[in-house]
Coordinates of C-alpha atoms in Angstrom, one line a residue:
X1 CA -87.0 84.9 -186.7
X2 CA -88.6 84.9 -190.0
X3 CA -92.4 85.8 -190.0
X4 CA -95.0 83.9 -192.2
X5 CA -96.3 86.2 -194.9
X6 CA -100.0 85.9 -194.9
X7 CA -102.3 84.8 -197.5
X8 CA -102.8 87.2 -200.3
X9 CA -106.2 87.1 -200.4
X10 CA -106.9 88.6 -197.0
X11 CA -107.1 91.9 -198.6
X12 CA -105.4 93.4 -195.5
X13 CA -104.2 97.0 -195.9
X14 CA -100.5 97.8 -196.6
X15 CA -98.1 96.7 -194.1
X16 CA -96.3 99.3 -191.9
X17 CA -92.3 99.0 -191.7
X18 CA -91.2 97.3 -188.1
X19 CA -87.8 97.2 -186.8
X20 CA -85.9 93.5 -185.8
X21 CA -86.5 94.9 -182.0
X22 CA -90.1 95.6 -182.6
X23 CA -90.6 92.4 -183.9
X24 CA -88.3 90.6 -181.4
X25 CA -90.8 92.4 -178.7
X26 CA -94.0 91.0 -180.7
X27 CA -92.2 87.5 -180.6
X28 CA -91.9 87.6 -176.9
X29 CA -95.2 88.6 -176.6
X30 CA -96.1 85.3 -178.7
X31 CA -97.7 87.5 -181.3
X32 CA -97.8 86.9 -185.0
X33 CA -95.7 89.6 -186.9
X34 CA -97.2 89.0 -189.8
X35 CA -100.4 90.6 -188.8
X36 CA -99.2 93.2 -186.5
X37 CA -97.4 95.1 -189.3
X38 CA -101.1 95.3 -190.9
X39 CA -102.6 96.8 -187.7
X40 CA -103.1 100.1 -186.3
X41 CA -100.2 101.2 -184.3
X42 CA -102.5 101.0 -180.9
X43 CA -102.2 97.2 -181.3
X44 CA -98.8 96.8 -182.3
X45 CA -98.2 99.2 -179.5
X46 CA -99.9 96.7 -176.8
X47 CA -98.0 93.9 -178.3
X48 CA -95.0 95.3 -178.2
X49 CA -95.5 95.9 -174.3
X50 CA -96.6 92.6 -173.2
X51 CA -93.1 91.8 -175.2
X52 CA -91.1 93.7 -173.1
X53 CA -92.7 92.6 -169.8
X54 CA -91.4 88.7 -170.8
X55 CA -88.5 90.4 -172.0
X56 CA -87.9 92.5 -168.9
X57 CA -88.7 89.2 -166.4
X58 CA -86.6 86.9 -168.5
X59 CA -83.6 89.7 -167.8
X60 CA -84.6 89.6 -164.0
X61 CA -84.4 85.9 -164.2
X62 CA -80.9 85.7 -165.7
X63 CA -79.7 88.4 -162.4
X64 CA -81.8 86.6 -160.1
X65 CA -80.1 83.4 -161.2
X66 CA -76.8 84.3 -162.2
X67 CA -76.5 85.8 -158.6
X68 CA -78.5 82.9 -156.8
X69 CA -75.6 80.1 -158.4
X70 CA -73.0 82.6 -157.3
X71 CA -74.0 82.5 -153.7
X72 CA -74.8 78.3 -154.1
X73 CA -71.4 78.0 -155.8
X74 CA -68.9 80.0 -154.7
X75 CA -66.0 79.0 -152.5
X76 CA -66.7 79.5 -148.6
X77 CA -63.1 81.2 -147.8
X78 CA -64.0 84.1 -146.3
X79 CA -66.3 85.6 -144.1
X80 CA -69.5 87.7 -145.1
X81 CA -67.3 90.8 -145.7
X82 CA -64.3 89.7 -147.6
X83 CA -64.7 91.4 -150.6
X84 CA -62.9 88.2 -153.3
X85 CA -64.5 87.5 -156.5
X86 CA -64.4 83.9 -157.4
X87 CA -63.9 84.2 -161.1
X88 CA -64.3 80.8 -162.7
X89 CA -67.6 80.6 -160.3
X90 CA -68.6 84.1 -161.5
X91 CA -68.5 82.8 -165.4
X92 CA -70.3 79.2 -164.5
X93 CA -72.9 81.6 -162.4
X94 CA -73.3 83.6 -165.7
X95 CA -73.6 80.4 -168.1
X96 CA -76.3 78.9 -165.4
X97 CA -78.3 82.0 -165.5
X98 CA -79.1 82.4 -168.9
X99 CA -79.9 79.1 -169.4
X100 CA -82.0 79.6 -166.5
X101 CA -83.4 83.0 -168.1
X102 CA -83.9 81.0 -171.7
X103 CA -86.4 78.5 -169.7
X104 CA -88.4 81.5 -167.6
X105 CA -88.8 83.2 -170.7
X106 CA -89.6 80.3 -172.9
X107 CA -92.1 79.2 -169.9
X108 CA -93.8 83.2 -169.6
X109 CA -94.2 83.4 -173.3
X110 CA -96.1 80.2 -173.5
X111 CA -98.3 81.6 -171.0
X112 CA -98.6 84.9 -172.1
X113 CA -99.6 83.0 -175.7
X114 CA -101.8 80.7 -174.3
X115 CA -104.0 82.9 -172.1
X116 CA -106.2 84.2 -174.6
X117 CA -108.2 87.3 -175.2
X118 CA -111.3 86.9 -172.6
X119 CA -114.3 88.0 -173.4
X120 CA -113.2 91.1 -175.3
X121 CA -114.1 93.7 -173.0
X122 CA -111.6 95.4 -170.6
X123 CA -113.4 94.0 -167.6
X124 CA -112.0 90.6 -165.9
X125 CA -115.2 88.3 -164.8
X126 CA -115.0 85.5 -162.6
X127 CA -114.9 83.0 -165.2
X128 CA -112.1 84.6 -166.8
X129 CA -110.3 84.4 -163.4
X130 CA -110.9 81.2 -163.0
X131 CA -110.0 79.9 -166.4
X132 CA -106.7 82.0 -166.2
X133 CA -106.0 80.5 -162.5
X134 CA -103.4 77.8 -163.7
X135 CA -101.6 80.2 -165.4
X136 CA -101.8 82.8 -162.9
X137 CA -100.4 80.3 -159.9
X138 CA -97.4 79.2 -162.3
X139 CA -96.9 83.0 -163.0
X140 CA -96.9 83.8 -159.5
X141 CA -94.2 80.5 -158.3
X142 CA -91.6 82.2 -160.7
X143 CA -92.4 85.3 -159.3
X144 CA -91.3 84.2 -155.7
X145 CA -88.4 82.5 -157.5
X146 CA -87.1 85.4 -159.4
X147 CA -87.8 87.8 -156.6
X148 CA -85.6 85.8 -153.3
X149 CA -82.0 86.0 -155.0
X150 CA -82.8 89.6 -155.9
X151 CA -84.4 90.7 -152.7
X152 CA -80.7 89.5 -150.8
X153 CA -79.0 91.2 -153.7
X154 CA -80.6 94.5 -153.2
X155 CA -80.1 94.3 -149.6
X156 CA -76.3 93.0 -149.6
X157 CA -75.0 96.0 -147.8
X158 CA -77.3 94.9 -144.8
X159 CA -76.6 91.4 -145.1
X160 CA -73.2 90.4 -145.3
X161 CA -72.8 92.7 -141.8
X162 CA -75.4 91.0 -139.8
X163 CA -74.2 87.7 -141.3
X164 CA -70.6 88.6 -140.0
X165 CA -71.9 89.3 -137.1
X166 CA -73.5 85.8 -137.1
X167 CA -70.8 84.3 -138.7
X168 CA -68.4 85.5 -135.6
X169 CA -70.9 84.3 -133.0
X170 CA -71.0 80.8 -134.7
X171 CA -67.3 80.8 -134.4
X172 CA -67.0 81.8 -131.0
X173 CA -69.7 79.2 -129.8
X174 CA -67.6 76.4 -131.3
X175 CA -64.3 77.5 -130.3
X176 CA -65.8 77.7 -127.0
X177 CA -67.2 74.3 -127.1
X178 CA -63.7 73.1 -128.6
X179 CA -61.8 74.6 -125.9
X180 CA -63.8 72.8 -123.5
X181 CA -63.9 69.5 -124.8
X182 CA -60.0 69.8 -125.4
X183 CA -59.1 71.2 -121.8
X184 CA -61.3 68.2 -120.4
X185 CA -59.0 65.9 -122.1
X186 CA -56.3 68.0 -121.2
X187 CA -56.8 67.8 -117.5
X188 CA -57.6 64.0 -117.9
X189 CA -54.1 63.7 -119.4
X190 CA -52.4 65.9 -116.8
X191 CA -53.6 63.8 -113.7
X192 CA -52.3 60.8 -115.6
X193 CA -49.1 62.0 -116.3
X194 CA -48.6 64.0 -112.6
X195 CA -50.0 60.7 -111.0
X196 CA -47.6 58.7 -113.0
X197 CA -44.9 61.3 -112.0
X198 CA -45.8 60.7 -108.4
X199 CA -45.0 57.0 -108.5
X200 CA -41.8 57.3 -110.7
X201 CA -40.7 60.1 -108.2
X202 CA -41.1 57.6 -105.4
X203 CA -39.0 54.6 -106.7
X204 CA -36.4 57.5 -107.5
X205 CA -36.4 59.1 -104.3
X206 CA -36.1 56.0 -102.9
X207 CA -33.1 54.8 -104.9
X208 CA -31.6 58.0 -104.2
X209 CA -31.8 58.2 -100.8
X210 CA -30.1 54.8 -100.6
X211 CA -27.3 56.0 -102.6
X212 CA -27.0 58.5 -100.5
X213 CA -26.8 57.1 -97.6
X214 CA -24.2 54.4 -99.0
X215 CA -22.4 57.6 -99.9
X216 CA -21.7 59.0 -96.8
X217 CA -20.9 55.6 -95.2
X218 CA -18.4 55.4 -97.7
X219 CA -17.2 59.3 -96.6
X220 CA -17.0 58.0 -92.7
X221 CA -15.1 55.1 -93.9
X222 CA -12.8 57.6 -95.2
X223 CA -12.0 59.7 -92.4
X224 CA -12.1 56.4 -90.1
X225 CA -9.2 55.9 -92.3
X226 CA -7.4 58.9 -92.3
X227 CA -7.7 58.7 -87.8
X228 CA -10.5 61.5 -88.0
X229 CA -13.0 60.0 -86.2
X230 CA -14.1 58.7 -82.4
X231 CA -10.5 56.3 -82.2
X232 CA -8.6 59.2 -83.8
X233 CA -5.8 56.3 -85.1
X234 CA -5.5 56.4 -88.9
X235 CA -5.5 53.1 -91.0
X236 CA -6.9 50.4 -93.3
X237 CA -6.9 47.7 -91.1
X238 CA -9.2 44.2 -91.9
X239 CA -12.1 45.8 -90.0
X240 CA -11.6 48.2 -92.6
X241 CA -11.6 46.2 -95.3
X242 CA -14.7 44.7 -94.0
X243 CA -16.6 47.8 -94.3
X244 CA -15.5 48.7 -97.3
X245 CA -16.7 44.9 -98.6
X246 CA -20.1 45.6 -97.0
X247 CA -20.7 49.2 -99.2
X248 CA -19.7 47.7 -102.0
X249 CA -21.8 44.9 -101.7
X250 CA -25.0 47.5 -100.9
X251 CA -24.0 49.2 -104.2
X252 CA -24.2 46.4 -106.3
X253 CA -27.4 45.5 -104.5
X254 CA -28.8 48.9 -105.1
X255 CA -27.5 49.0 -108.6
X256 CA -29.4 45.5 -109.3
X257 CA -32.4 46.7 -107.6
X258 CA -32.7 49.5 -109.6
X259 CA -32.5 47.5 -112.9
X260 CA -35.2 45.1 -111.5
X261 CA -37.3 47.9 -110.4
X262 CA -36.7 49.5 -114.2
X263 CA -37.8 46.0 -115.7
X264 CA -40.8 46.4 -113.6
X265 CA -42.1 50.0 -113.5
X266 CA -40.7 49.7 -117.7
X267 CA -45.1 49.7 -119.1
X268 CA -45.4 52.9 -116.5
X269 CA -42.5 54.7 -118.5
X270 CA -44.2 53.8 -121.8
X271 CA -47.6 55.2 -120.4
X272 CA -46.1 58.1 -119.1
X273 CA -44.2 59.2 -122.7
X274 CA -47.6 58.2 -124.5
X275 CA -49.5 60.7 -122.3
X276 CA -47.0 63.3 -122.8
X277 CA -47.2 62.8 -126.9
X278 CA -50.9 63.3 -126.4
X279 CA -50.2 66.0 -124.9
X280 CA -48.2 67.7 -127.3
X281 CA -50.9 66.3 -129.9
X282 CA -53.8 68.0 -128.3
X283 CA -52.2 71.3 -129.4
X284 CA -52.2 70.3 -132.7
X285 CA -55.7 69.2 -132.7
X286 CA -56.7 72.1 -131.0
X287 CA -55.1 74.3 -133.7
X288 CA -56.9 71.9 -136.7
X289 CA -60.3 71.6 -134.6
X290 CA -60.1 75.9 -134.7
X291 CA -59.3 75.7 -138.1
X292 CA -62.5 73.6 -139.2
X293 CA -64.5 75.7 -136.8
X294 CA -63.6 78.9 -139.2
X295 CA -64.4 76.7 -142.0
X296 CA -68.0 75.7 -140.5
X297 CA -68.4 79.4 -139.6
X298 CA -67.9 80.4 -143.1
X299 CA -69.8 78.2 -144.5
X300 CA -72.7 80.0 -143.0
X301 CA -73.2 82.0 -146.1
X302 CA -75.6 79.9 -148.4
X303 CA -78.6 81.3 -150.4
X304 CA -81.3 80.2 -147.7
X305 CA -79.3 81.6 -144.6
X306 CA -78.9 85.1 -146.5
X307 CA -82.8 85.0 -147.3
X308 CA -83.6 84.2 -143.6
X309 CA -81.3 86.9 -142.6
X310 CA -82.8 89.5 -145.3
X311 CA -86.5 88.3 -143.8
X312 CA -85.3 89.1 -140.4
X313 CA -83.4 92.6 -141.0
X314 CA -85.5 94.2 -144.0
X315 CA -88.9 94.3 -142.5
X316 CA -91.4 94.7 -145.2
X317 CA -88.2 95.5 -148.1
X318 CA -88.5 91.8 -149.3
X319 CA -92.6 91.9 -149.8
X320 CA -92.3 94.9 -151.4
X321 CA -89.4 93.3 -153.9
X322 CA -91.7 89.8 -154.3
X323 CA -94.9 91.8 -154.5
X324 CA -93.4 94.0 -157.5
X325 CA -91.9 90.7 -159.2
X326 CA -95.2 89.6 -158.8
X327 CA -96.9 92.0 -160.5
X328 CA -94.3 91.8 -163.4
X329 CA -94.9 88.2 -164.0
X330 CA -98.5 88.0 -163.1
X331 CA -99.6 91.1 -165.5
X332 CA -99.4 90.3 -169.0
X333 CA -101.7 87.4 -168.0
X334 CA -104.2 90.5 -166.5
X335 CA -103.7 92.6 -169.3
X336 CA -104.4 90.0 -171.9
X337 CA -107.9 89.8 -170.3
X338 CA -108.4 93.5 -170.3
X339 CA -107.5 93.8 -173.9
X340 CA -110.6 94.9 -176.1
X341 CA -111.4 92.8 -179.0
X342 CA -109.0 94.9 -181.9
X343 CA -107.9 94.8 -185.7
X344 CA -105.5 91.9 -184.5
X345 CA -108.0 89.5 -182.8
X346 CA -110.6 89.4 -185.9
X347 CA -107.4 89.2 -188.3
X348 CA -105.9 86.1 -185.8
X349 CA -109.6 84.6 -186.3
X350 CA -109.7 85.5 -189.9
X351 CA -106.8 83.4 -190.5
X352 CA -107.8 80.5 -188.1
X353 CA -110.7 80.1 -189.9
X354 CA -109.3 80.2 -193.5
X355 CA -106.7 77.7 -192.2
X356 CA -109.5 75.5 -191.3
X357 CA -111.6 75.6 -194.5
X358 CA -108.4 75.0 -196.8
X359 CA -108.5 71.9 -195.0
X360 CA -112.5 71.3 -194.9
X361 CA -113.1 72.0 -191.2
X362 CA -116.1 73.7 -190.3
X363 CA -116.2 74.7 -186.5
X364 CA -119.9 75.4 -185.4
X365 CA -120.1 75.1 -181.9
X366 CA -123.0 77.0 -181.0
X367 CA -125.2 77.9 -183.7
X368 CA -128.9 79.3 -183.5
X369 CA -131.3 77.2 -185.2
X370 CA -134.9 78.7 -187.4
X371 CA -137.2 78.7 -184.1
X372 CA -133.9 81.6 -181.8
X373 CA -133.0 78.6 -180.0
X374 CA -129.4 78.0 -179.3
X375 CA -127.4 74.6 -179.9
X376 CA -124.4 72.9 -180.1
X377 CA -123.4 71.2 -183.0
X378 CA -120.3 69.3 -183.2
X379 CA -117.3 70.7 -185.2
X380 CA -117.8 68.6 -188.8
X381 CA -114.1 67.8 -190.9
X382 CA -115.6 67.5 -194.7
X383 CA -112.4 66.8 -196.1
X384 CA -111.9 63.6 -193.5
X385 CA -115.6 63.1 -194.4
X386 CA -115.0 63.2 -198.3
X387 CA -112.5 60.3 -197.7
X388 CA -114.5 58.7 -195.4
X389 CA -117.1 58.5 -197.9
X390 CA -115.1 57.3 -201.0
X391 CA -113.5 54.7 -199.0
X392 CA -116.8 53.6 -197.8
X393 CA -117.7 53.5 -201.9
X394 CA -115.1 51.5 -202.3
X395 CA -115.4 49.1 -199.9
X396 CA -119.4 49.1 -201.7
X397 CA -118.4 48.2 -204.9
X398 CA -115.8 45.8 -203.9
X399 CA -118.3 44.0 -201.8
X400 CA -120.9 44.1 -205.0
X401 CA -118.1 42.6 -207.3
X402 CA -117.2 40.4 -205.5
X403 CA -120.6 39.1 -204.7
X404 CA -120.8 38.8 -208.6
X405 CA -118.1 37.0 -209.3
X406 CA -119.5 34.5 -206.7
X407 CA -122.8 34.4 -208.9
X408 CA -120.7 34.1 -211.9
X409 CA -119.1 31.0 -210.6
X410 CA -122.3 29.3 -209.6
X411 CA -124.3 29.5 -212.8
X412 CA -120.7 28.2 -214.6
X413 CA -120.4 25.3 -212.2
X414 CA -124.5 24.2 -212.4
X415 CA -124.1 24.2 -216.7
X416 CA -121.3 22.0 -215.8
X417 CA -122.9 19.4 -213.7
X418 CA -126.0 19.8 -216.0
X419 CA -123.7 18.5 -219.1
X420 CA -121.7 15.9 -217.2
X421 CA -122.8 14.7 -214.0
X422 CA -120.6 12.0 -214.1
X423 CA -117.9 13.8 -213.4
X424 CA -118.8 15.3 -210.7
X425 CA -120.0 11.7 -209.1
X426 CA -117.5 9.3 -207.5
X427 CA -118.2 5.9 -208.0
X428 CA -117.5 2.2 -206.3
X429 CA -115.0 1.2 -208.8
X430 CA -113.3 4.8 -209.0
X431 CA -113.3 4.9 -204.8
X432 CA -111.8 1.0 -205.2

């Protein structure tokens, strides 16, 4: 950060010794060093402060965005109060923010440079207000950008407790609303499965109860045989054999019944397991459904919920914080009007103007003529005038010589045709 030495001829005074971070400040300020140095200190002084005011909001940017990325950026893993420091997010975060702090503070010291020095006086008019009133709205929309990821950083504490309290709310809310839409299909399922049961239970009981009543057929068959019932005469006689023909006959029908009603009932069975895998599933969905319900919850932890929440909680604490960053960006617009005309301002000038007539510019603007009247007069470039001129004169002269060449010509040709005008005449016999 070099400073131009000014020209020699200014006859300024001799310079006074400034430190790299004195002139650092007078380059935020979007001063020219060279000058300063030849000021009285009260000037280099107010330069140096409007410095550190860009200085000091360019710093406020690069925490107010470092810390805003963080919160955009950082993994959602844990609740308002966990206390885990992403690390590879926290160095991204800090790369973001200074570029972020580069472009505030390359933005404030254009404005801060551009603003001008008003009228002179330490009053601000209306005029200068309104001139200044670009600047001052651009000032003001970093302000309220700076100010919201600081605001939530200064009131963390606060924050993070009523947005766990939130957080836990949200969580509760949709594991309620899980649990309900889950124990709905879960009750659809079980009237399934228990009506399915029912019918299944039926053909069984009914199976059974015929095999159990061939059963004890076959145990009076048995004690007919052995004389222990009505007749009391033991045996296996054909009547005997008969029966026992007749029961095994009813087996093999019940046995083949029971197949057929197997085939039959078989799509039942296949509903029934189905409805019991869903079942089992819905535990398994319940647990995944739970676990992106604690992922939703924490996910309620982004820059604009944390500024809603620290608008909510801190009562006037945010104003206060915007209105102060406000100030900070806003005032070295303010002071610049304020400033009274000094050493540094006619020096600036000085050099303006001596830049100018190296170059044959002569600003008048608005100039009093011999009767105290005042007029504009338009700003006059001699030097483009000069060549304006000498390429007019040469355009004159070229025109004028070329004009006599052309005169030149004519008087040649006419001696020509004057001598032989034959040649110049074509006849019949040269046209045949």
């Amino acid at each position: 950060m070099t400073d131009p030495t000014p020209p020699s001829h200014l006859g300024l005074p001799q310079a006074v010794r400034a430190g790299p971070f004195s002139r650092f400040l007078w380059f935020c300020a979007g001063a020219d060093a060279s000058l300063l140095v030849h000021c009285p200190h009260s000037d280099r002084v107010k330069y140096q402060g409007i410095g550190g005011i860009v200085l000091a909001t360019a710093v406020l940017a690069f925490t107010s965005g470092s810390y805003a990325f963080y919160t955009v950026f950082s993994p959602k893993d844990q609740m308002a109060l966990g206390t885990d420091v992403h690390g590879p997010t926290v160095l991204q975060s800090v790369a973001a923010g200074f570029v972020w702090a580069l472009i505030i503070f390359n933005i404030d010291r254009f404005i801060v440079s551009s603003t001008g020095k008003g009228d002179g006086s330490d009053t601000i008019t209306w005029t200068q207000l309104s001139k200044a009133f670009p600047r001052i709205v651009m000032a003001v929309i970093i302000g309220v950008c700076i100010s919201a990821p600081l605001e939530i950083r200064v009131l963390k504490p606060e924050i993070d407790a009523q947005l766990e309290l939130e957080q836990n709310e949200y969580l509760s809310r949709l594991n309620a609303h899980t649990d309900r839409l889950i124990e709905a299909r879960r009750a659809e399922l079980r009237t399934r499965v228990a009506e399915n049961q029912r019918r299944l239970d039926e053909r069984a009981d009914y199976f059974e109860k015929r095999r159990l009543e061939i059963k004890e057929q076959r145990r009076l068959l048995e004690l007919e045989a052995e004389g222990k019932t009505g007749s009391q005469r033991a045996g296996r006689g054909p009547a005997w054999q008969d029966k026992r023909d007749t029961l095994d006959k009813m087996e093999q029908e019940l046995e083949r019944d029971r197949e057929r009603d197997k085939e039959k009932h078989a799509p039942l069975e296949d509903e029934q397991r189905k409805w019991k895998g869903e079942l089992e599933a819905l535990d398994r969905e319940l647990a995944d459904a739970r676990a992106s319900n604690l992922k939703q919850a924490r996910s309620l932890d982004g820059l604009l919920k944390r500024i809603q929440v620290s608008h909510d909680i801190g009562g006037s604490v945010p104003w206060w914080i915007m209105l102060l960053l406000l100030a900070i960006e806003t005032g070295p617009i303010f002071f610049k009007m304020m400033l009274v005309r000094s050493a540094y301002d006619y020096l600036d000038e000085n050099l303006k103007r001596l830049a100018a007539a190296r170059t044959g510019v002569e600003a008048l603007g608005y100039v009093f003529t011999a009767d105290g009247n005042l007029e504009l007069r338009d700003d006059r470039f001699h030097q483009a005038e000069a060549q304006l001129a000498a390429e007019l004169e040469r355009l004159k002269l070229q025109a004028e010589l070329t004009r006599e060449v052309h005169a030149r010509f004519g008087e040649q040709a006419r001696r020509d045709i004057a001598a032989d005008p034959k040649r110049y005449v074509q006849t019949d016999e040269k046209a045949s």
